[in-house]
Structures are given as C-alpha cells and as structure tokens.
C-alpha cells in the first residue's frame, strides 16, 4: 500500500500493537528509534518485518534528510508528540523526484496545530487525527490538577519528606463548594463536566457548540471567568484562540480562583500568567499548566520556579488506554486515506481567517 515513517510510536506495550496494526494494513513501516525507551526489544521483535531509523523528529533538517534519503520518501508519516511539520518539510516530503511522495500525515491524538495545514493542502497532503481518543485521560488529569492545588499536596509532600509536620494554616476547600467553568465543550470538556458534577461541583461552560446537561451555558468568556472558582481550558489552538487568556482576561477571574490548562500552551500568555501569580494582590490564586508555548527540547517558560504554578510536561493524555486507542485509530485512518477511502475519517482543513468569534 505504501511506506510510512513512524516518528514516535506509542510507548511501552502499545508499540507492538501499533506496529502490528500498520503492518496488517499492508504498510511498509520504518520505525524511528529515537523516542523508543527499550530499543533492543523493539529491534528484536520487529527486525524481520520493519525498517529502522534514528532521527530527532524536532530537528527539521534531520527529519528532511531522513525523508529524502536515497530518493525513496514516504507515503505517510505518523506523529504523536506534535512534531512541527512546516513549509520546508512539506515541500521536501512531497518532491516529485521521490519514489514515495507524502500523501498523508496522521496524528495519534487530538489537534493538528503542529502542521501547517494551508501548505499541506497546497501539496495535496491529507492531515488526520484522533479527536476524543484521550478525552477520559485528560478529564481525569484536570481533576488531579485541581485536587493537588486545592489540597496543597505538593507542599505537604515536600514538607513531609523533609521531616516536617506541616498542618494547614487554614482549612482546605471541598470540590462541592466550587463552581467549575469549562472553556470548550468538546469531548474532553464534556468528560470533565460529567466527572466534576458527580463530585458535587457546580459546572458551567462556554463554547461555540451548544451546551447541554450537565453543563449550564454562559454566553461569554468574560462571564465564565467572573463567575467560576476554577477555570479549565479545553480549546484547540487556532488563530481565534491564540493568546486568548492574557492580562485582561486573568484580571477578570474571581478572587482566590484557579486556572487549569491541559489544552495548548499558546492559548495562555505565559508571561501574563507568571506576573499574575507573582502578584499577591491578583485574584488568581494558583494555576496548573500541562502545555506550553515551547515544549520538548525547546522547553522554557516564565512560570519556572513559581510556587503557585503546578507544571507538568504535557502528560495529561498519556495513559496506556488512551495512547493505545489513539495509535490504533490513527493507523486505521492513515491506511484508509492511502487506500482512497476517506469516508468517516476526520481530516483537518486549513483554518478560516481569524475573526472575533471567540
């Protein structure tokens, strides 16, 4: 059917299932070992059925070199960690001199902001992803963030490890006393809403799509920020949402409120958030951030070192079930698109020009 470059396979046990699914679809797989933890086991298991490479997917020049090596090319590429695939790479991967010209990019996860969709469309490359595959995992993680902050688990853990018996200076708040505001009522936002409601929270949401039970709809982001004790972001990164949470928006939040971000880093102005958390007079009490504007090897943030910021390295969706589901579904999507069977397959389209809709 074609050649596929598996840039970053699902980690652990799901790797074998992912490769088996791709091979079962008749694809010639090249497995990139750079992000495989147990390389020896992967090579031993698949040496007679797949090819191997070792390339840093976040090094654009190295990635282009792999794609054009020997003039072979690839019909498809699969990414999990949001490897940037921009104009230079897309031009090289679709060069007509290659034996296999790139036709499909698959993302095992939700969102395609890592791909220049307009350029991909011009080169005839279809971009698919797996929306909803990690909804339960991310919803659970957002609750974990919230519980960690409201019960001050990080500080208590640190004190206990230092041999200090640090009783709280004030009683903690229970979730049932809080109003949760969810920005973005897609699959993840609704999964969080369901769980939060079962824990006794009052839940409200703001979204372009209609909201239904158990979510009470508010008509604007400003209203959501002003009436929620906790605001959890579950929006795609688009021209409409980039920088959505800036200084003005943070200032609208309730005194003592908490911000959770498991969506995309570019939605929040990290410098504005850091300044807010440094200011004892600011209404924002704490924030939990799992996604950043600069990640992986380029990881950097003005939030570093702030005690009121709970930081994690984009791991909200990384459960075994979610990653296996995303990997297998992505394999099926890529195979269907290569075979000319696009019906029912989610394919991203270039965004419309930014408007004030958000």
Short mmCIF file of C-alpha atoms in Angstrom, two decimals:
data_model
loop_
_atom_site.label_atom_id
_atom_site.label_comp_id
_atom_site.label_asym_id
_atom_site.label_seq_id
_atom_site.Cartn_x
_atom_site.Cartn_y
_atom_site.Cartn_z
CA UNK A 1 0.00 0.00 0.00
CA UNK A 2 2.86 2.40 0.76
CA UNK A 3 5.65 3.41 3.11
CA UNK A 4 5.07 5.05 6.48
CA UNK A 5 7.55 6.72 8.83
CA UNK A 6 6.53 6.07 12.43
CA UNK A 7 8.14 9.12 14.00
CA UNK A 8 7.21 8.40 17.61
CA UNK A 9 5.47 5.14 18.36
CA UNK A 10 3.22 4.68 21.36
CA UNK A 11 5.47 3.96 24.36
CA UNK A 12 5.64 0.64 26.15
CA UNK A 13 3.37 -2.27 25.35
CA UNK A 14 1.15 -0.33 22.87
CA UNK A 15 4.14 -0.02 20.50
CA UNK A 16 3.82 -3.63 19.37
CA UNK A 17 0.09 -3.26 18.82
CA UNK A 18 0.60 -0.11 16.78
CA UNK A 19 3.28 -1.61 14.54
CA UNK A 20 1.24 -4.79 14.12
CA UNK A 21 -1.79 -2.74 13.02
CA UNK A 22 0.23 -0.78 10.47
CA UNK A 23 1.88 -3.91 9.07
CA UNK A 24 -1.51 -5.59 8.97
CA UNK A 25 -2.76 -2.78 6.75
CA UNK A 26 -0.03 -3.67 4.26
CA UNK A 27 2.19 -0.69 5.04
CA UNK A 28 5.97 -0.85 4.90
CA UNK A 29 6.94 0.61 8.28
CA UNK A 30 10.08 2.48 9.21
CA UNK A 31 10.22 2.78 13.00
CA UNK A 32 12.13 5.73 14.41
CA UNK A 33 14.02 4.50 17.46
CA UNK A 34 14.93 7.94 18.83
CA UNK A 35 11.95 8.09 21.21
CA UNK A 36 11.69 4.34 21.93
CA UNK A 37 12.70 3.58 25.53
CA UNK A 38 13.62 -0.09 25.01
CA UNK A 39 15.28 -0.06 21.60
CA UNK A 40 16.80 -3.52 21.92
CA UNK A 41 13.41 -5.14 22.50
CA UNK A 42 11.82 -3.25 19.61
CA UNK A 43 14.58 -4.26 17.22
CA UNK A 44 14.48 -7.88 18.39
CA UNK A 45 10.71 -8.04 17.97
CA UNK A 46 10.46 -6.39 14.56
CA UNK A 47 13.82 -6.78 12.79
CA UNK A 48 12.41 -9.13 10.18
CA UNK A 49 9.30 -7.06 9.41
CA UNK A 50 10.13 -3.35 9.57
CA UNK A 51 13.00 -0.98 8.87
CA UNK A 52 14.57 1.28 11.49
CA UNK A 53 15.95 4.78 11.65
CA UNK A 54 17.21 7.05 14.41
CA UNK A 55 16.40 10.72 13.88
CA UNK A 56 15.43 13.62 16.15
CA UNK A 57 11.95 14.49 14.87
CA UNK A 58 12.22 18.02 16.29
CA UNK A 59 15.33 18.73 14.19
CA UNK A 60 13.77 19.83 10.92
CA UNK A 61 16.94 19.45 8.87
CA UNK A 62 17.49 15.94 10.19
CA UNK A 63 13.88 14.99 9.55
CA UNK A 64 14.04 16.28 5.99
CA UNK A 65 17.25 14.34 5.49
CA UNK A 66 15.53 11.15 6.60
CA UNK A 67 12.56 11.68 4.30
CA UNK A 68 14.62 12.33 1.16
CA UNK A 69 17.36 9.78 1.94
CA UNK A 70 18.08 7.65 -1.11
CA UNK A 71 15.27 9.35 -3.00
CA UNK A 72 12.75 6.93 -1.52
CA UNK A 73 10.44 9.14 0.53
CA UNK A 74 7.33 8.11 2.44
CA UNK A 75 3.65 7.98 1.52
CA UNK A 76 2.63 8.66 5.11
CA UNK A 77 4.02 9.92 8.38
CA UNK A 78 2.66 9.38 11.87
CA UNK A 79 3.36 11.70 14.77
CA UNK A 80 2.28 11.50 18.41
CA UNK A 81 4.11 14.31 20.20
CA UNK A 82 3.14 17.16 17.89
CA UNK A 83 6.34 17.34 15.86
CA UNK A 84 6.26 20.64 13.89
CA UNK A 85 5.65 19.92 10.22
CA UNK A 86 6.01 23.21 8.40
CA UNK A 87 6.56 24.52 4.87
CA UNK A 88 10.16 23.40 4.33
CA UNK A 89 9.46 19.85 5.46
CA UNK A 90 6.23 19.57 3.48
CA UNK A 91 7.92 20.83 0.31
CA UNK A 92 10.75 18.31 0.66
CA UNK A 93 8.47 15.37 1.55
CA UNK A 94 6.23 15.97 -1.48
CA UNK A 95 9.02 16.47 -4.01
CA UNK A 96 8.07 14.73 -7.24
CA UNK A 97 11.56 13.24 -7.53
CA UNK A 98 10.86 10.93 -4.58
CA UNK A 99 9.71 7.40 -5.23
CA UNK A 100 7.11 7.80 -2.47
CA UNK A 101 5.58 11.26 -2.19
CA UNK A 102 3.98 12.23 1.13
CA UNK A 103 0.20 11.97 0.91
CA UNK A 104 -1.00 11.56 4.50
CA UNK A 105 0.03 12.83 7.93
CA UNK A 106 -1.51 11.09 10.92
CA UNK A 107 -1.59 12.48 14.45
CA UNK A 108 -2.23 10.00 17.26
CA UNK A 109 -4.06 12.49 19.45
CA UNK A 110 -6.35 15.46 19.24
CA UNK A 111 -5.38 18.61 17.38
CA UNK A 112 -3.36 19.36 14.26
CA UNK A 113 -1.84 22.75 15.15
CA UNK A 114 1.64 21.27 14.69
CA UNK A 115 1.03 21.01 10.94
CA UNK A 116 0.88 23.95 8.53
CA UNK A 117 -2.49 22.92 7.17
CA UNK A 118 -2.60 25.51 4.39
CA UNK A 119 0.74 24.38 2.99
CA UNK A 120 -0.21 20.72 3.42
CA UNK A 121 -3.39 21.31 1.42
CA UNK A 122 -1.44 23.02 -1.36
CA UNK A 123 0.82 19.98 -1.60
CA UNK A 124 -2.11 17.57 -1.58
CA UNK A 125 -1.34 16.12 1.87
CA UNK A 126 -4.31 14.99 3.97
CA UNK A 127 -3.92 15.50 7.74
CA UNK A 128 -5.89 13.27 10.08
CA UNK A 129 -6.02 12.94 13.86
CA UNK A 130 -7.94 11.10 16.59
CA UNK A 131 -10.25 13.52 18.42
CA UNK A 132 -11.67 12.12 21.64
CA UNK A 133 -9.18 9.29 21.98
CA UNK A 134 -7.74 10.80 25.17
CA UNK A 135 -10.85 12.56 26.50
CA UNK A 136 -11.21 10.45 29.64
CA UNK A 137 -7.49 10.59 30.40
CA UNK A 138 -7.30 14.39 30.12
CA UNK A 139 -10.50 14.90 32.11
CA UNK A 140 -9.10 12.76 34.93
CA UNK A 141 -5.83 14.67 34.82
CA UNK A 142 -7.59 18.04 35.11
CA UNK A 143 -9.30 16.77 38.25
CA UNK A 144 -5.93 15.58 39.57
CA UNK A 145 -4.51 19.07 38.96
CA UNK A 146 -7.42 20.62 40.81
CA UNK A 147 -7.21 18.27 43.78
CA UNK A 148 -3.45 18.76 44.03
CA UNK A 149 -3.88 22.53 44.18
CA UNK A 150 -6.90 22.70 46.47
CA UNK A 151 -5.36 20.28 48.97
CA UNK A 152 -1.81 21.66 48.58
CA UNK A 153 -0.40 18.18 48.00
CA UNK A 154 2.95 19.29 46.56
CA UNK A 155 3.78 21.46 49.58
CA UNK A 156 2.65 18.82 52.08
CA UNK A 157 4.65 16.13 50.30
CA UNK A 158 7.78 18.28 50.25
CA UNK A 159 7.46 19.14 53.92
CA UNK A 160 6.89 15.53 54.94
CA UNK A 161 9.98 14.40 53.03
CA UNK A 162 11.96 16.99 54.98
CA UNK A 163 10.64 15.57 58.26
CA UNK A 164 8.29 18.50 58.92
CA UNK A 165 4.76 18.01 60.24
CA UNK A 166 3.12 20.94 58.44
CA UNK A 167 -0.55 21.31 59.37
CA UNK A 168 -2.54 23.57 57.01
CA UNK A 169 -2.76 27.19 58.11
CA UNK A 170 -6.41 27.23 57.02
CA UNK A 171 -8.94 24.51 56.22
CA UNK A 172 -8.99 23.29 52.62
CA UNK A 173 -11.97 23.81 50.35
CA UNK A 174 -14.01 20.84 49.14
CA UNK A 175 -14.82 20.43 45.46
CA UNK A 176 -18.53 20.59 46.21
CA UNK A 177 -18.07 24.19 47.34
CA UNK A 178 -16.62 25.26 43.99
CA UNK A 179 -18.01 26.33 40.64
CA UNK A 180 -16.10 24.89 37.70
CA UNK A 181 -16.05 26.88 34.47
CA UNK A 182 -15.07 24.92 31.36
CA UNK A 183 -13.88 26.82 28.30
CA UNK A 184 -14.52 24.49 25.38
CA UNK A 185 -17.23 21.85 25.50
CA UNK A 186 -15.85 19.27 23.12
CA UNK A 187 -15.27 15.66 24.09
CA UNK A 188 -12.74 16.48 26.81
CA UNK A 189 -14.68 19.38 28.26
CA UNK A 190 -17.86 17.31 28.49
CA UNK A 191 -15.97 14.36 30.03
CA UNK A 192 -14.63 16.71 32.69
CA UNK A 193 -18.07 18.21 33.26
CA UNK A 194 -19.59 14.79 33.87
CA UNK A 195 -16.94 13.81 36.41
CA UNK A 196 -16.98 17.16 38.19
CA UNK A 197 -20.75 17.08 38.54
CA UNK A 198 -20.57 13.61 40.12
CA UNK A 199 -18.09 15.04 42.65
CA UNK A 200 -20.60 17.69 43.64
CA UNK A 201 -19.23 20.67 41.73
CA UNK A 202 -21.43 23.27 40.10
CA UNK A 203 -20.46 23.17 36.42
CA UNK A 204 -20.86 25.80 33.74
CA UNK A 205 -19.33 26.16 30.32
CA UNK A 206 -18.59 28.44 27.40
CA UNK A 207 -18.25 27.10 23.89
CA UNK A 208 -19.14 27.69 20.26
CA UNK A 209 -21.10 24.43 20.27
CA UNK A 210 -24.42 24.09 22.12
CA UNK A 211 -24.08 23.02 25.72
CA UNK A 212 -26.42 20.52 27.29
CA UNK A 213 -26.75 18.64 30.56
CA UNK A 214 -24.83 18.61 32.83
CA UNK A 215 -23.41 21.97 31.70
CA UNK A 216 -25.06 25.33 32.23
CA UNK A 217 -24.04 27.63 29.40
CA UNK A 218 -22.67 31.14 29.86
CA UNK A 219 -22.62 33.48 26.90
CA UNK A 220 -19.10 34.88 27.05
CA UNK A 221 -15.61 34.09 28.25
CA UNK A 222 -15.73 37.17 30.48
CA UNK A 223 -18.84 35.85 32.22
CA UNK A 224 -17.23 32.43 32.69
CA UNK A 225 -14.11 33.95 34.25
CA UNK A 226 -16.03 36.24 36.57
CA UNK A 227 -18.37 33.56 37.93
CA UNK A 228 -16.11 30.47 38.26
CA UNK A 229 -13.85 29.45 41.13
CA UNK A 230 -11.94 27.14 38.77
CA UNK A 231 -11.49 27.67 35.03
CA UNK A 232 -10.33 24.70 32.93
CA UNK A 233 -9.28 25.28 29.31
CA UNK A 234 -10.19 22.70 26.67
CA UNK A 235 -9.87 24.57 23.40
CA UNK A 236 -7.93 23.92 20.19
CA UNK A 237 -5.10 26.28 19.33
CA UNK A 238 -6.26 28.30 16.35
CA UNK A 239 -5.99 31.85 15.10
CA UNK A 240 -9.13 32.53 17.15
CA UNK A 241 -7.78 31.17 20.45
CA UNK A 242 -4.08 32.06 20.37
CA UNK A 243 -3.39 34.36 23.32
CA UNK A 244 -6.99 34.07 24.46
CA UNK A 245 -6.03 34.20 28.15
CA UNK A 246 -3.99 37.36 28.56
CA UNK A 247 -3.62 40.01 31.26
CA UNK A 248 -7.09 41.45 30.82
CA UNK A 249 -8.75 38.04 30.98
CA UNK A 250 -6.76 36.89 34.01
CA UNK A 251 -7.76 40.07 35.84
CA UNK A 252 -11.44 39.14 35.39
CA UNK A 253 -11.13 35.97 37.44
CA UNK A 254 -12.66 35.58 40.89
CA UNK A 255 -10.50 36.25 43.96
CA UNK A 256 -8.83 33.01 45.00
CA UNK A 257 -9.55 31.30 41.69
CA UNK A 258 -7.58 28.56 39.93
CA UNK A 259 -6.68 28.18 36.25
CA UNK A 260 -6.11 24.75 34.65
CA UNK A 261 -4.63 24.35 31.17
CA UNK A 262 -4.41 20.93 29.54
CA UNK A 263 -5.21 22.17 26.04
CA UNK A 264 -2.46 24.08 24.22
CA UNK A 265 0.23 26.38 25.55
CA UNK A 266 -0.31 29.18 23.07
CA UNK A 267 -3.82 29.80 24.39
CA UNK A 268 -2.40 31.32 27.59
CA UNK A 269 0.02 34.25 27.71
CA UNK A 270 2.58 32.60 29.99
CA UNK A 271 4.30 35.86 30.91
CA UNK A 272 0.98 37.40 31.93
CA UNK A 273 0.17 34.28 33.94
CA UNK A 274 3.56 34.35 35.66
CA UNK A 275 3.15 38.03 36.54
CA UNK A 276 -0.31 37.32 37.95
CA UNK A 277 0.99 34.50 40.15
CA UNK A 278 3.81 36.69 41.47
CA UNK A 279 1.36 39.42 42.48
CA UNK A 280 -0.21 38.70 45.90
CA UNK A 281 -2.99 41.18 45.14
CA UNK A 282 -4.02 39.42 41.91
CA UNK A 283 -7.29 37.47 42.10
CA UNK A 284 -5.68 34.33 40.64
CA UNK A 285 -4.51 32.06 43.47
CA UNK A 286 -2.86 29.24 41.52
CA UNK A 287 -2.51 27.61 38.12
CA UNK A 288 -1.80 24.13 36.82
CA UNK A 289 -0.19 24.04 33.37
CA UNK A 290 0.43 20.91 31.31
CA UNK A 291 1.01 22.55 27.92
CA UNK A 292 3.46 25.29 27.00
CA UNK A 293 4.29 27.55 24.08
CA UNK A 294 7.76 25.94 23.95
CA UNK A 295 8.00 22.22 24.62
CA UNK A 296 10.37 19.24 24.35
CA UNK A 297 13.97 20.31 23.64
CA UNK A 298 12.86 23.96 23.49
CA UNK A 299 11.06 23.76 26.84
CA UNK A 300 11.17 27.14 28.57
CA UNK A 301 8.63 29.23 30.43
CA UNK A 302 8.43 32.30 32.68
CA UNK A 303 6.44 30.05 35.02
CA UNK A 304 9.57 28.18 36.13
CA UNK A 305 10.16 28.41 39.87
CA UNK A 306 6.77 29.83 40.87
CA UNK A 307 5.38 28.03 43.92
CA UNK A 308 1.79 28.72 42.91
CA UNK A 309 2.26 27.09 39.49
CA UNK A 310 1.92 23.31 39.16
CA UNK A 311 3.83 22.39 36.00
CA UNK A 312 3.81 19.08 34.12
CA UNK A 313 5.34 18.12 30.72
CA UNK A 314 2.25 17.63 28.51
CA UNK A 315 1.33 14.27 30.05
CA UNK A 316 -2.42 14.69 30.62
CA UNK A 317 -3.40 12.28 27.86
CA UNK A 318 -0.61 9.77 28.40
CA UNK A 319 -2.42 6.75 29.82
CA UNK A 320 -1.96 3.28 28.37
CA UNK A 321 -5.57 3.04 27.24
CA UNK A 322 -5.64 6.48 25.65
CA UNK A 323 -2.34 6.10 23.83
CA UNK A 324 -3.18 2.65 22.51
CA UNK A 325 -6.58 3.86 21.32
CA UNK A 326 -5.06 6.89 19.59
CA UNK A 327 -2.28 4.85 17.95
CA UNK A 328 -4.58 2.17 16.57
CA UNK A 329 -7.22 4.62 15.40
CA UNK A 330 -4.55 6.74 13.71
CA UNK A 331 -3.17 3.66 11.93
CA UNK A 332 -6.64 2.86 10.62
CA UNK A 333 -7.18 6.46 9.47
CA UNK A 334 -3.87 6.62 7.62
CA UNK A 335 -4.48 3.27 5.90
CA UNK A 336 -7.98 4.30 4.82
CA UNK A 337 -6.80 7.59 3.36
CA UNK A 338 -3.92 5.94 1.48
CA UNK A 339 -6.38 3.43 0.07
CA UNK A 340 -8.69 6.19 -1.16
CA UNK A 341 -11.40 5.51 1.45
CA UNK A 342 -11.90 8.89 3.19
CA UNK A 343 -15.49 8.38 4.32
CA UNK A 344 -15.81 8.85 8.06
CA UNK A 345 -12.14 9.76 8.53
CA UNK A 346 -11.50 13.09 10.31
CA UNK A 347 -9.40 15.28 8.03
CA UNK A 348 -8.30 18.72 9.17
CA UNK A 349 -8.87 21.67 6.86
CA UNK A 350 -6.95 24.97 6.77
CA UNK A 351 -8.40 27.48 9.25
CA UNK A 352 -10.50 30.39 8.13
CA UNK A 353 -9.07 33.89 8.69
CA UNK A 354 -9.23 35.00 12.32
CA UNK A 355 -12.42 36.71 13.40
CA UNK A 356 -13.72 37.88 16.75
CA UNK A 357 -15.89 34.78 17.20
CA UNK A 358 -14.06 33.73 20.39
#
